[in-house]
Amino acid sequence: MTSAKLSIGIILGSTRQGRVSPQVGEWVEGIAKQRGDANYEIVDIADFKLPFLGTTDGTEPGIKAWSEKLSSLDGFVFVVQEYNHSISGALKNAVDFARDEWANKAAGIVSYGSTGGARAAEHLRGILGELQVADVRVHPTLSLFTDFENFSTFKPAELHNKNVNDMLDQVVAWSGALKTLR
């Protein structure tokens, strides 16, 4: 086993105009990079311009780039917003565009919404289980009512920093352990 640092992708789960996931992702990345225990990077699914699964011949460059990006990562932190009690269609589509690239890796979830995004996170956990992704227990939940100003400017409560660090402790530990299976 090499002593190289693990690579953890912070996946932004929304592509819509006016989304706040970049603000949340940058906050998570800021906390993560202070730790020095892994290499962290934001992975914005919007950058890959993935078509709808099943409506393409699979030759679009974004599909190959998405697969290569996921393959290069040892673990994930999903930034998930709740849309109609679930994850966004764009995130589900992006997750479904890969299979083997997810296997035997760990993931944490940071969610937000009117109920902290808890229902979306629970849906994502079921999907990740099918893909052999081990999701960690600690789950920071952010409220649109208390952690966002006017539902659009992210202003997290200080207490969330500990939850993010605890989640990252688990993601790094599990990602390292699961690397031995790949």
Short mmCIF file of C-alpha atoms in Angstrom, two decimals:
data_model
loop_
_atom_site.label_atom_id
_atom_site.label_comp_id
_atom_site.label_asym_id
_atom_site.label_seq_id
_atom_site.Cartn_x
_atom_site.Cartn_y
_atom_site.Cartn_z
CA MET A 1 0.00 0.00 0.00
CA THR A 2 1.38 3.38 -0.96
CA SER A 3 1.52 6.34 1.40
CA ALA A 4 0.10 8.70 -1.21
CA LYS A 5 -2.78 10.85 -0.03
CA LEU A 6 -6.27 9.79 -0.93
CA SER A 7 -8.23 11.83 -3.46
CA ILE A 8 -11.72 12.84 -2.34
CA GLY A 9 -14.20 14.47 -4.73
CA ILE A 10 -16.78 16.92 -3.41
CA ILE A 11 -19.61 16.32 -5.87
CA LEU A 12 -22.04 19.18 -6.47
CA GLY A 13 -25.43 17.56 -6.99
CA SER A 14 -27.30 20.34 -8.79
CA THR A 15 -27.04 21.91 -12.22
CA ARG A 16 -29.95 24.38 -12.17
CA GLN A 17 -29.65 28.17 -12.54
CA GLY A 18 -29.40 29.93 -9.20
CA ARG A 19 -28.20 26.82 -7.37
CA VAL A 20 -26.47 27.24 -4.03
CA SER A 21 -24.54 23.96 -4.09
CA PRO A 22 -21.32 25.73 -5.18
CA GLN A 23 -21.43 27.81 -1.98
CA VAL A 24 -21.90 24.72 0.16
CA GLY A 25 -19.24 22.78 -1.77
CA GLU A 26 -16.68 25.56 -1.39
CA TRP A 27 -17.39 25.70 2.36
CA VAL A 28 -16.87 21.92 2.68
CA GLU A 29 -13.71 22.15 0.59
CA GLY A 30 -12.39 24.98 2.79
CA ILE A 31 -12.84 22.89 5.92
CA ALA A 32 -11.41 19.81 4.22
CA LYS A 33 -8.28 21.47 2.89
CA GLN A 34 -7.36 22.71 6.39
CA ARG A 35 -7.10 19.08 7.49
CA GLY A 36 -4.19 18.05 5.23
CA ASP A 37 -5.20 14.36 5.36
CA ALA A 38 -6.29 13.94 1.73
CA ASN A 39 -6.48 15.79 -1.55
CA TYR A 40 -9.92 17.35 -1.90
CA GLU A 41 -11.46 18.82 -5.04
CA ILE A 42 -14.84 20.06 -6.14
CA VAL A 43 -16.39 17.98 -8.91
CA ASP A 44 -19.28 19.88 -10.51
CA ILE A 45 -21.54 17.58 -12.50
CA ALA A 46 -22.63 20.61 -14.55
CA ASP A 47 -19.11 20.77 -16.05
CA PHE A 48 -19.54 17.38 -17.72
CA LYS A 49 -22.72 18.24 -19.67
CA LEU A 50 -23.98 14.70 -19.40
CA PRO A 51 -26.91 13.85 -21.67
CA PHE A 52 -29.87 11.94 -20.30
CA LEU A 53 -28.94 8.31 -19.84
CA GLY A 54 -30.36 6.19 -22.65
CA THR A 55 -30.74 9.04 -25.12
CA THR A 56 -27.24 8.94 -26.55
CA ASP A 57 -24.80 6.67 -28.30
CA GLY A 58 -22.32 7.33 -25.48
CA THR A 59 -19.70 9.16 -27.53
CA GLU A 60 -20.10 12.60 -25.93
CA PRO A 61 -16.77 13.69 -24.41
CA GLY A 62 -18.39 14.50 -21.07
CA ILE A 63 -19.29 10.84 -20.52
CA LYS A 64 -15.68 9.68 -20.84
CA ALA A 65 -14.41 12.61 -18.75
CA TRP A 66 -16.97 11.80 -16.02
CA SER A 67 -15.86 8.16 -15.93
CA GLU A 68 -12.19 9.14 -15.78
CA LYS A 69 -12.83 11.67 -12.99
CA LEU A 70 -14.71 9.14 -10.86
CA SER A 71 -12.04 6.50 -11.47
CA SER A 72 -9.36 8.89 -10.22
CA LEU A 73 -11.09 9.41 -6.87
CA ASP A 74 -10.87 7.26 -3.74
CA GLY A 75 -13.96 8.65 -2.05
CA PHE A 76 -16.68 11.25 -2.26
CA VAL A 77 -18.62 13.89 -0.41
CA PHE A 78 -21.96 14.53 -2.05
CA VAL A 79 -23.49 18.00 -1.67
CA VAL A 80 -27.16 17.14 -2.00
CA GLN A 81 -30.16 19.43 -2.13
CA GLU A 82 -33.66 18.13 -1.63
CA TYR A 83 -36.00 18.46 -4.62
CA ASN A 84 -39.50 17.03 -4.12
CA HIS A 85 -38.35 14.78 -1.24
CA SER A 86 -35.44 13.32 -3.23
CA ILE A 87 -32.19 14.08 -5.03
CA SER A 88 -32.09 16.12 -8.22
CA GLY A 89 -32.65 14.41 -11.55
CA ALA A 90 -29.25 15.68 -12.67
CA LEU A 91 -27.50 13.93 -9.79
CA LYS A 92 -29.38 10.67 -10.37
CA ASN A 93 -28.48 10.83 -14.05
CA ALA A 94 -24.79 11.47 -13.24
CA VAL A 95 -24.69 8.63 -10.73
CA ASP A 96 -26.30 6.25 -13.24
CA PHE A 97 -23.75 7.10 -15.94
CA ALA A 98 -21.15 5.07 -14.05
CA ARG A 99 -21.12 1.73 -12.29
CA ASP A 100 -17.70 0.17 -11.69
CA GLU A 101 -16.16 3.59 -11.05
CA TRP A 102 -18.16 3.87 -7.80
CA ALA A 103 -17.48 0.40 -6.37
CA ASN A 104 -15.56 -0.08 -3.13
CA LYS A 105 -15.30 3.60 -2.31
CA ALA A 106 -16.71 5.60 0.59
CA ALA A 107 -18.99 8.61 0.59
CA GLY A 108 -20.23 11.24 2.96
CA ILE A 109 -23.30 13.36 2.39
CA VAL A 110 -23.86 17.03 3.18
CA SER A 111 -27.46 17.92 2.49
CA TYR A 112 -29.67 20.97 2.60
CA GLY A 113 -33.32 21.84 2.22
CA SER A 114 -36.36 22.74 4.28
CA THR A 115 -35.82 19.64 6.43
CA GLY A 116 -32.04 19.71 6.07
CA GLY A 117 -32.23 17.61 2.93
CA ALA A 118 -32.61 14.47 5.04
CA ARG A 119 -35.07 12.77 2.67
CA ALA A 120 -32.79 13.33 -0.31
CA ALA A 121 -29.83 11.95 1.62
CA GLU A 122 -31.78 8.82 2.52
CA HIS A 123 -32.68 8.25 -1.14
CA LEU A 124 -29.05 8.72 -2.13
CA ARG A 125 -27.93 6.19 0.49
CA GLY A 126 -30.08 3.49 -1.16
CA ILE A 127 -28.67 4.27 -4.58
CA LEU A 128 -25.09 4.27 -3.30
CA GLY A 129 -25.60 0.90 -1.62
CA GLU A 130 -26.57 -0.65 -4.94
CA LEU A 131 -23.34 0.74 -6.44
CA GLN A 132 -21.18 -0.69 -3.61
CA VAL A 133 -20.40 2.72 -2.14
CA ALA A 134 -20.11 2.66 1.64
CA ASP A 135 -21.82 5.76 2.99
CA VAL A 136 -20.65 7.00 6.36
CA ARG A 137 -22.88 7.68 9.35
CA VAL A 138 -22.14 11.33 10.12
CA HIS A 139 -24.35 13.49 7.95
CA PRO A 140 -24.28 17.30 8.21
CA THR A 141 -27.75 18.71 7.45
CA LEU A 142 -28.24 22.36 6.58
CA SER A 143 -31.54 24.20 6.83
CA LEU A 144 -32.70 26.63 4.18
CA PHE A 145 -34.32 28.58 7.04
CA THR A 146 -31.36 28.95 9.40
CA ASP A 147 -28.22 28.37 7.33
CA PHE A 148 -29.13 30.51 4.32
CA GLU A 149 -30.00 34.18 4.15
CA ASN A 150 -33.01 34.75 1.87
CA PHE A 151 -32.71 31.07 0.86
CA SER A 152 -29.79 31.98 -1.39
CA THR A 153 -26.74 33.17 0.55
CA PHE A 154 -25.06 30.42 2.54
CA LYS A 155 -24.29 31.41 6.14
CA PRO A 156 -23.79 28.15 8.04
CA ALA A 157 -24.03 27.94 11.80
CA GLU A 158 -20.67 27.31 13.48
CA LEU A 159 -21.85 23.96 14.88
CA HIS A 160 -21.75 22.44 11.39
CA ASN A 161 -17.94 22.67 11.23
CA LYS A 162 -17.59 19.83 13.77
CA ASN A 163 -20.08 17.67 11.87
CA VAL A 164 -18.23 18.19 8.59
CA ASN A 165 -14.91 17.28 10.23
CA ASP A 166 -16.43 14.20 11.86
CA MET A 167 -17.89 13.14 8.49
CA LEU A 168 -14.53 13.68 6.77
CA ASP A 169 -12.79 11.59 9.45
CA GLN A 170 -15.07 8.71 8.48
CA VAL A 171 -14.80 9.27 4.71
CA VAL A 172 -11.01 9.29 4.84
CA ALA A 173 -10.81 6.22 7.11
CA TRP A 174 -13.27 4.20 5.04
CA SER A 175 -11.78 5.36 1.72
CA GLY A 176 -8.36 4.17 2.87
CA ALA A 177 -9.70 0.82 4.04
CA LEU A 178 -11.72 0.24 0.86
CA LYS A 179 -8.76 1.12 -1.36
CA THR A 180 -7.32 -2.27 -0.41
CA LEU A 181 -10.27 -3.93 -2.20
CA ARG A 182 -9.77 -2.14 -5.52
#
